[in-house]
Amino acid sequence: MPVIEVVLGDITSEDVDAIVTVANESLLGGGGVDGAIHRTAGPRLAEAGSALAPCATGDAVATPAFDLNPPVRHVIHTVGPVWEGGGYGEADLLTSCYRRSLEVADEVEARSVAFPAIATGVYGFPPAQAAKIAISTIRATPTEVERVRLVAFDEETHDLLAAAAQA
Ligand code: APR
């Protein structure tokens, strides 16, 4: 089971083997954290992503990290669920995002991975419930990943992730 670190910051500054971006199924880039990562990794990220598209909600695929600074070698693109009230399998799909991202990290032999708070921005997933899903899924998924960093972009998300990690 990986060590889980909860931090406040910008995921594009993380020193890990792989960072996870929260995309849409086109993998062409968008706003939010996806936009930040595409801006930093450069246009080759969208080219590589679109060659693997469409990516289904709950699934994940890896591309090189291109212009992102070392040691980041991989970007893992996952597509979170749009929150529609909770009755449409959103929790299971978010669980799948974390599980599939760890499986893909194993495929590329990444031993340290940084995640943003998947689906809690534009897609509107309640951050408290999302934090619990993140922690429980990372703890429950068999993986060779040794270190997971959950990178919050705001204090509220950070505190929710920290509370879930301590529960
Ligand atoms: N570093 C870390 N976290 C960030 C950063 C950053 N640079 N920028 C934003 N975040 C946080 C947001 O504050 C939020 O907590 O990432 C979390 C996810 O928010 P979004 O980026 O809006 O992602 P999501 O809710 O999954 O929506 C995905 O938005 O950008 C489009 O193409 C993307 O269609 C997809 C949708």
PDB file of C-alpha atoms and ligand atoms in Angstrom:
ATOM      1  CA  MET A   1       0.000   0.000   0.000  1.00  0.00           C
ATOM      2  CA  PRO A   2       1.513   3.356  -0.999  1.00  0.00           C
ATOM      3  CA  VAL A   3       2.380   6.117   1.436  1.00  0.00           C
ATOM      4  CA  ILE A   4      -0.244   8.856   0.953  1.00  0.00           C
ATOM      5  CA  GLU A   5       0.815  12.513   1.283  1.00  0.00           C
ATOM      6  CA  VAL A   6      -1.728  15.342   1.172  1.00  0.00           C
ATOM      7  CA  VAL A   7      -0.274  18.646  -0.019  1.00  0.00           C
ATOM      8  CA  LEU A   8      -1.490  22.097  -1.069  1.00  0.00           C
ATOM      9  CA  GLY A   9      -0.065  23.346  -4.337  1.00  0.00           C
ATOM     10  CA  ASP A  10       0.133  23.232  -8.104  1.00  0.00           C
ATOM     11  CA  ILE A  11       0.365  19.718  -9.543  1.00  0.00           C
ATOM     12  CA  THR A  12       2.572  20.966 -12.401  1.00  0.00           C
ATOM     13  CA  SER A  13       5.323  21.576  -9.825  1.00  0.00           C
ATOM     14  CA  GLU A  14       5.295  18.040  -8.424  1.00  0.00           C
ATOM     15  CA  ASP A  15       8.505  15.962  -8.445  1.00  0.00           C
ATOM     16  CA  VAL A  16       7.036  12.524  -9.112  1.00  0.00           C
ATOM     17  CA  ASP A  17       7.285   9.891 -11.851  1.00  0.00           C
ATOM     18  CA  ALA A  18       3.728  10.511 -13.089  1.00  0.00           C
ATOM     19  CA  ILE A  19       1.062  13.153 -12.649  1.00  0.00           C
ATOM     20  CA  VAL A  20      -2.636  12.521 -13.217  1.00  0.00           C
ATOM     21  CA  THR A  21      -4.695  14.948 -15.249  1.00  0.00           C
ATOM     22  CA  VAL A  22      -8.473  15.098 -15.245  1.00  0.00           C
ATOM     23  CA  ALA A  23      -9.490  15.258 -18.860  1.00  0.00           C
ATOM     24  CA  ASN A  24     -12.528  14.891 -21.012  1.00  0.00           C
ATOM     25  CA  GLU A  25     -12.871  11.928 -23.324  1.00  0.00           C
ATOM     26  CA  SER A  26     -11.158  13.736 -26.228  1.00  0.00           C
ATOM     27  CA  LEU A  27      -7.889  14.030 -24.219  1.00  0.00           C
ATOM     28  CA  LEU A  28      -7.299  17.272 -26.123  1.00  0.00           C
ATOM     29  CA  GLY A  29      -6.978  19.362 -22.957  1.00  0.00           C
ATOM     30  CA  GLY A  30      -9.410  21.725 -21.350  1.00  0.00           C
ATOM     31  CA  GLY A  31      -9.519  24.119 -18.438  1.00  0.00           C
ATOM     32  CA  GLY A  32      -8.739  23.653 -14.771  1.00  0.00           C
ATOM     33  CA  VAL A  33      -5.934  21.284 -13.888  1.00  0.00           C
ATOM     34  CA  ASP A  34      -6.066  19.738 -17.388  1.00  0.00           C
ATOM     35  CA  GLY A  35      -5.388  23.166 -18.856  1.00  0.00           C
ATOM     36  CA  ALA A  36      -2.498  23.810 -16.475  1.00  0.00           C
ATOM     37  CA  ILE A  37      -0.867  20.479 -17.290  1.00  0.00           C
ATOM     38  CA  HIS A  38      -1.328  20.876 -21.052  1.00  0.00           C
ATOM     39  CA  ARG A  39       0.103  24.408 -20.919  1.00  0.00           C
ATOM     40  CA  THR A  40       3.176  23.113 -19.072  1.00  0.00           C
ATOM     41  CA  ALA A  41       3.648  19.887 -21.045  1.00  0.00           C
ATOM     42  CA  GLY A  42       3.211  21.619 -24.391  1.00  0.00           C
ATOM     43  CA  PRO A  43       1.192  20.821 -27.518  1.00  0.00           C
ATOM     44  CA  ARG A  44       2.611  17.312 -27.915  1.00  0.00           C
ATOM     45  CA  LEU A  45       0.508  16.254 -24.916  1.00  0.00           C
ATOM     46  CA  ALA A  46      -2.742  16.902 -26.808  1.00  0.00           C
ATOM     47  CA  GLU A  47      -1.352  15.164 -29.905  1.00  0.00           C
ATOM     48  CA  ALA A  48      -0.430  12.065 -27.885  1.00  0.00           C
ATOM     49  CA  GLY A  49      -3.673  12.150 -25.928  1.00  0.00           C
ATOM     50  CA  SER A  50      -5.928  12.509 -28.951  1.00  0.00           C
ATOM     51  CA  ALA A  51      -4.210   9.517 -30.554  1.00  0.00           C
ATOM     52  CA  LEU A  52      -5.508   7.441 -27.627  1.00  0.00           C
ATOM     53  CA  ALA A  53      -8.961   9.050 -27.460  1.00  0.00           C
ATOM     54  CA  PRO A  54     -11.779   8.561 -26.689  1.00  0.00           C
ATOM     55  CA  CYS A  55     -11.118   7.734 -23.025  1.00  0.00           C
ATOM     56  CA  ALA A  56     -14.237   6.475 -21.283  1.00  0.00           C
ATOM     57  CA  THR A  57     -15.361   7.986 -17.997  1.00  0.00           C
ATOM     58  CA  GLY A  58     -13.649   6.071 -15.199  1.00  0.00           C
ATOM     59  CA  ASP A  59     -10.831   4.855 -17.440  1.00  0.00           C
ATOM     60  CA  ALA A  60      -7.212   6.078 -17.656  1.00  0.00           C
ATOM     61  CA  VAL A  61      -4.426   6.110 -20.238  1.00  0.00           C
ATOM     62  CA  ALA A  62      -0.767   7.197 -20.080  1.00  0.00           C
ATOM     63  CA  THR A  63       1.271   9.391 -22.391  1.00  0.00           C
ATOM     64  CA  PRO A  64       4.776  10.819 -22.061  1.00  0.00           C
ATOM     65  CA  ALA A  65       5.080  14.050 -20.062  1.00  0.00           C
ATOM     66  CA  PHE A  66       6.866  15.952 -22.884  1.00  0.00           C
ATOM     67  CA  ASP A  67       7.838  19.449 -21.631  1.00  0.00           C
ATOM     68  CA  LEU A  68       6.965  18.836 -17.966  1.00  0.00           C
ATOM     69  CA  ASN A  69      10.104  19.070 -15.836  1.00  0.00           C
ATOM     70  CA  PRO A  70      11.924  15.891 -14.779  1.00  0.00           C
ATOM     71  CA  PRO A  71      11.494  13.600 -12.949  1.00  0.00           C
ATOM     72  CA  VAL A  72       7.948  13.614 -14.338  1.00  0.00           C
ATOM     73  CA  ARG A  73       8.010  11.082 -17.186  1.00  0.00           C
ATOM     74  CA  HIS A  74       4.332  10.267 -17.630  1.00  0.00           C
ATOM     75  CA  VAL A  75       0.953  11.974 -17.653  1.00  0.00           C
ATOM     76  CA  ILE A  76      -1.941   9.700 -16.751  1.00  0.00           C
ATOM     77  CA  HIS A  77      -5.170  11.022 -18.267  1.00  0.00           C
ATOM     78  CA  THR A  78      -8.359  10.012 -16.489  1.00  0.00           C
ATOM     79  CA  VAL A  79     -11.929  11.103 -17.124  1.00  0.00           C
ATOM     80  CA  GLY A  80     -14.021  11.772 -14.052  1.00  0.00           C
ATOM     81  CA  PRO A  81     -17.806  11.617 -13.786  1.00  0.00           C
ATOM     82  CA  VAL A  82     -19.945  14.729 -14.056  1.00  0.00           C
ATOM     83  CA  TRP A  83     -21.881  14.988 -10.773  1.00  0.00           C
ATOM     84  CA  GLU A  84     -25.613  14.618 -11.511  1.00  0.00           C
ATOM     85  CA  GLY A  85     -26.892  14.220  -7.958  1.00  0.00           C
ATOM     86  CA  GLY A  86     -25.325  10.885  -7.046  1.00  0.00           C
ATOM     87  CA  GLY A  87     -27.860   8.514  -8.520  1.00  0.00           C
ATOM     88  CA  TYR A  88     -26.076   7.751 -11.775  1.00  0.00           C
ATOM     89  CA  GLY A  89     -23.093   5.705 -10.621  1.00  0.00           C
ATOM     90  CA  GLU A  90     -20.852   8.724 -10.088  1.00  0.00           C
ATOM     91  CA  ALA A  91     -19.202   7.273  -6.968  1.00  0.00           C
ATOM     92  CA  ASP A  92     -18.330   4.010  -8.747  1.00  0.00           C
ATOM     93  CA  LEU A  93     -16.949   5.930 -11.728  1.00  0.00           C
ATOM     94  CA  LEU A  94     -14.768   8.128  -9.497  1.00  0.00           C
ATOM     95  CA  THR A  95     -13.529   5.006  -7.705  1.00  0.00           C
ATOM     96  CA  SER A  96     -12.630   3.595 -11.092  1.00  0.00           C
ATOM     97  CA  CYS A  97     -10.623   6.734 -11.962  1.00  0.00           C
ATOM     98  CA  TYR A  98      -8.327   6.214  -8.968  1.00  0.00           C
ATOM     99  CA  ARG A  99      -8.073   2.454  -9.446  1.00  0.00           C
ATOM    100  CA  ARG A 100      -7.387   2.602 -13.196  1.00  0.00           C
ATOM    101  CA  SER A 101      -4.852   5.419 -12.724  1.00  0.00           C
ATOM    102  CA  LEU A 102      -2.883   3.224 -10.288  1.00  0.00           C
ATOM    103  CA  GLU A 103      -3.109   0.267 -12.683  1.00  0.00           C
ATOM    104  CA  VAL A 104      -1.777   2.441 -15.526  1.00  0.00           C
ATOM    105  CA  ALA A 105       0.965   3.746 -13.216  1.00  0.00           C
ATOM    106  CA  ASP A 106       2.011   0.125 -12.663  1.00  0.00           C
ATOM    107  CA  GLU A 107       2.040  -0.471 -16.428  1.00  0.00           C
ATOM    108  CA  VAL A 108       4.534   2.375 -16.913  1.00  0.00           C
ATOM    109  CA  GLU A 109       6.417   1.445 -13.727  1.00  0.00           C
ATOM    110  CA  ALA A 110       5.807   4.789 -12.041  1.00  0.00           C
ATOM    111  CA  ARG A 111       6.587   4.481  -8.330  1.00  0.00           C
ATOM    112  CA  SER A 112       5.413   7.964  -7.303  1.00  0.00           C
ATOM    113  CA  VAL A 113       2.181   9.534  -8.560  1.00  0.00           C
ATOM    114  CA  ALA A 114       0.486  12.892  -7.942  1.00  0.00           C
ATOM    115  CA  PHE A 115      -3.299  13.169  -8.207  1.00  0.00           C
ATOM    116  CA  PRO A 116      -5.482  16.274  -8.313  1.00  0.00           C
ATOM    117  CA  ALA A 117      -8.933  16.154  -6.707  1.00  0.00           C
ATOM    118  CA  ILE A 118     -10.564  14.387  -9.642  1.00  0.00           C
ATOM    119  CA  ALA A 119     -14.007  15.636 -10.742  1.00  0.00           C
ATOM    120  CA  THR A 120     -14.430  18.143  -7.871  1.00  0.00           C
ATOM    121  CA  GLY A 121     -14.022  21.252 -10.036  1.00  0.00           C
ATOM    122  CA  VAL A 122     -15.995  21.805 -13.230  1.00  0.00           C
ATOM    123  CA  TYR A 123     -17.581  18.363 -12.892  1.00  0.00           C
ATOM    124  CA  GLY A 124     -19.046  19.304  -9.502  1.00  0.00           C
ATOM    125  CA  PHE A 125     -18.413  16.149  -7.488  1.00  0.00           C
ATOM    126  CA  PRO A 126     -18.859  16.957  -3.770  1.00  0.00           C
ATOM    127  CA  PRO A 127     -15.286  17.298  -2.457  1.00  0.00           C
ATOM    128  CA  ALA A 128     -15.875  15.656   0.940  1.00  0.00           C
ATOM    129  CA  GLN A 129     -17.285  12.490  -0.625  1.00  0.00           C
ATOM    130  CA  ALA A 130     -14.606  12.577  -3.341  1.00  0.00           C
ATOM    131  CA  ALA A 131     -11.859  12.795  -0.708  1.00  0.00           C
ATOM    132  CA  LYS A 132     -13.142   9.665   1.041  1.00  0.00           C
ATOM    133  CA  ILE A 133     -13.328   7.812  -2.274  1.00  0.00           C
ATOM    134  CA  ALA A 134      -9.758   8.859  -3.153  1.00  0.00           C
ATOM    135  CA  ILE A 135      -8.266   7.633   0.125  1.00  0.00           C
ATOM    136  CA  SER A 136     -10.262   4.401   0.349  1.00  0.00           C
ATOM    137  CA  THR A 137      -9.606   3.438  -3.272  1.00  0.00           C
ATOM    138  CA  ILE A 138      -5.866   4.139  -3.083  1.00  0.00           C
ATOM    139  CA  ARG A 139      -5.671   2.039   0.069  1.00  0.00           C
ATOM    140  CA  ALA A 140      -7.713  -0.792  -1.460  1.00  0.00           C
ATOM    141  CA  THR A 141      -5.991  -1.063  -4.846  1.00  0.00           C
ATOM    142  CA  PRO A 142      -3.087  -3.517  -5.161  1.00  0.00           C
ATOM    143  CA  THR A 143      -0.239  -1.523  -6.755  1.00  0.00           C
ATOM    144  CA  GLU A 144       3.544  -1.241  -6.978  1.00  0.00           C
ATOM    145  CA  VAL A 145       3.248   2.542  -6.546  1.00  0.00           C
ATOM    146  CA  GLU A 146       5.127   3.471  -3.360  1.00  0.00           C
ATOM    147  CA  ARG A 147       4.161   7.124  -2.920  1.00  0.00           C
ATOM    148  CA  VAL A 148       0.932   8.920  -3.770  1.00  0.00           C
ATOM    149  CA  ARG A 149       0.664  12.687  -3.402  1.00  0.00           C
ATOM    150  CA  LEU A 150      -2.845  14.159  -3.322  1.00  0.00           C
ATOM    151  CA  VAL A 151      -2.381  17.735  -4.490  1.00  0.00           C
ATOM    152  CA  ALA A 152      -5.100  20.137  -3.384  1.00  0.00           C
ATOM    153  CA  PHE A 153      -5.382  23.528  -5.070  1.00  0.00           C
ATOM    154  CA  ASP A 154      -7.310  25.135  -2.217  1.00  0.00           C
ATOM    155  CA  GLU A 155      -7.378  24.928   1.584  1.00  0.00           C
ATOM    156  CA  GLU A 156     -10.847  23.362   1.802  1.00  0.00           C
ATOM    157  CA  THR A 157      -9.915  20.482  -0.476  1.00  0.00           C
ATOM    158  CA  HIS A 158      -6.629  20.049   1.379  1.00  0.00           C
ATOM    159  CA  ASP A 159      -8.383  19.819   4.748  1.00  0.00           C
ATOM    160  CA  LEU A 160     -10.978  17.358   3.418  1.00  0.00           C
ATOM    161  CA  LEU A 161      -8.273  15.107   1.971  1.00  0.00           C
ATOM    162  CA  ALA A 162      -6.211  15.325   5.167  1.00  0.00           C
ATOM    163  CA  ALA A 163      -9.249  14.426   7.286  1.00  0.00           C
ATOM    164  CA  ALA A 164     -10.074  11.466   5.024  1.00  0.00           C
ATOM    165  CA  ALA A 165      -6.454  10.283   5.203  1.00  0.00           C
ATOM    166  CA  GLN A 166      -6.504  10.410   9.000  1.00  0.00           C
ATOM    167  CA  ALA A 167      -9.851   8.631   9.333  1.00  0.00           C
TER     168      ALA A 167
HETATM  169  N1  APR B   1      -2.957  21.844  -9.578  1.00  0.00           N
HETATM  170  C1  APR B   1      -3.703  21.046  -8.769  1.00  0.00           C
HETATM  171  N2  APR B   1      -5.049  21.060  -8.742  1.00  0.00           N
HETATM  172  C2  APR B   1      -5.670  21.942  -9.566  1.00  0.00           C
HETATM  173  C3  APR B   1      -4.963  22.812 -10.450  1.00  0.00           C
HETATM  174  C4  APR B   1      -3.553  22.735 -10.420  1.00  0.00           C
HETATM  175  N3  APR B   1      -2.793  23.516 -11.221  1.00  0.00           N
HETATM  176  N4  APR B   1      -5.888  23.566 -11.140  1.00  0.00           N
HETATM  177  C5  APR B   1      -7.102  23.184 -10.695  1.00  0.00           C
HETATM  178  N5  APR B   1      -6.975  22.220  -9.747  1.00  0.00           N
HETATM  179  C6  APR B   1      -8.032  21.527  -8.983  1.00  0.00           C
HETATM  180  C7  APR B   1      -9.374  22.204  -8.901  1.00  0.00           C
HETATM  181  O1  APR B   1      -9.346  23.229  -7.915  1.00  0.00           O
HETATM  182  C8  APR B   1     -10.231  21.015  -8.475  1.00  0.00           C
HETATM  183  O2  APR B   1     -10.116  20.818  -7.069  1.00  0.00           O
HETATM  184  O3  APR B   1      -8.311  20.297  -9.642  1.00  0.00           O
HETATM  185  C9  APR B   1      -9.581  19.825  -9.202  1.00  0.00           C
HETATM  186  C10 APR B   1     -10.360  19.321 -10.415  1.00  0.00           C
HETATM  187  O4  APR B   1     -10.955  20.421 -11.067  1.00  0.00           O
HETATM  188  P1  APR B   1     -11.059  20.498 -12.691  1.00  0.00           P
HETATM  189  O5  APR B   1      -9.714  20.789 -13.240  1.00  0.00           O
HETATM  190  O6  APR B   1     -12.178  21.462 -13.002  1.00  0.00           O
HETATM  191  O7  APR B   1     -11.452  19.019 -13.142  1.00  0.00           O
HETATM  192  P2  APR B   1     -12.861  18.261 -13.145  1.00  0.00           P
HETATM  193  O8  APR B   1     -13.789  18.785 -12.125  1.00  0.00           O
HETATM  194  O9  APR B   1     -12.480  16.803 -13.116  1.00  0.00           O
HETATM  195  O10 APR B   1     -13.455  18.631 -14.571  1.00  0.00           O
HETATM  196  C11 APR B   1     -12.806  18.098 -15.694  1.00  0.00           C
HETATM  197  O11 APR B   1     -12.752  20.173 -16.866  1.00  0.00           O
HETATM  198  O12 APR B   1     -10.847  21.157 -17.683  1.00  0.00           O
HETATM  199  C12 APR B   1     -11.928  20.382 -18.030  1.00  0.00           C
HETATM  200  O13 APR B   1     -11.108  19.023 -19.842  1.00  0.00           O
HETATM  201  C13 APR B   1     -11.504  19.013 -18.481  1.00  0.00           C
HETATM  202  O14 APR B   1     -13.692  18.415 -19.245  1.00  0.00           O
HETATM  203  C14 APR B   1     -12.749  18.229 -18.202  1.00  0.00           C
HETATM  204  C15 APR B   1     -13.278  18.868 -16.916  1.00  0.00           C
END
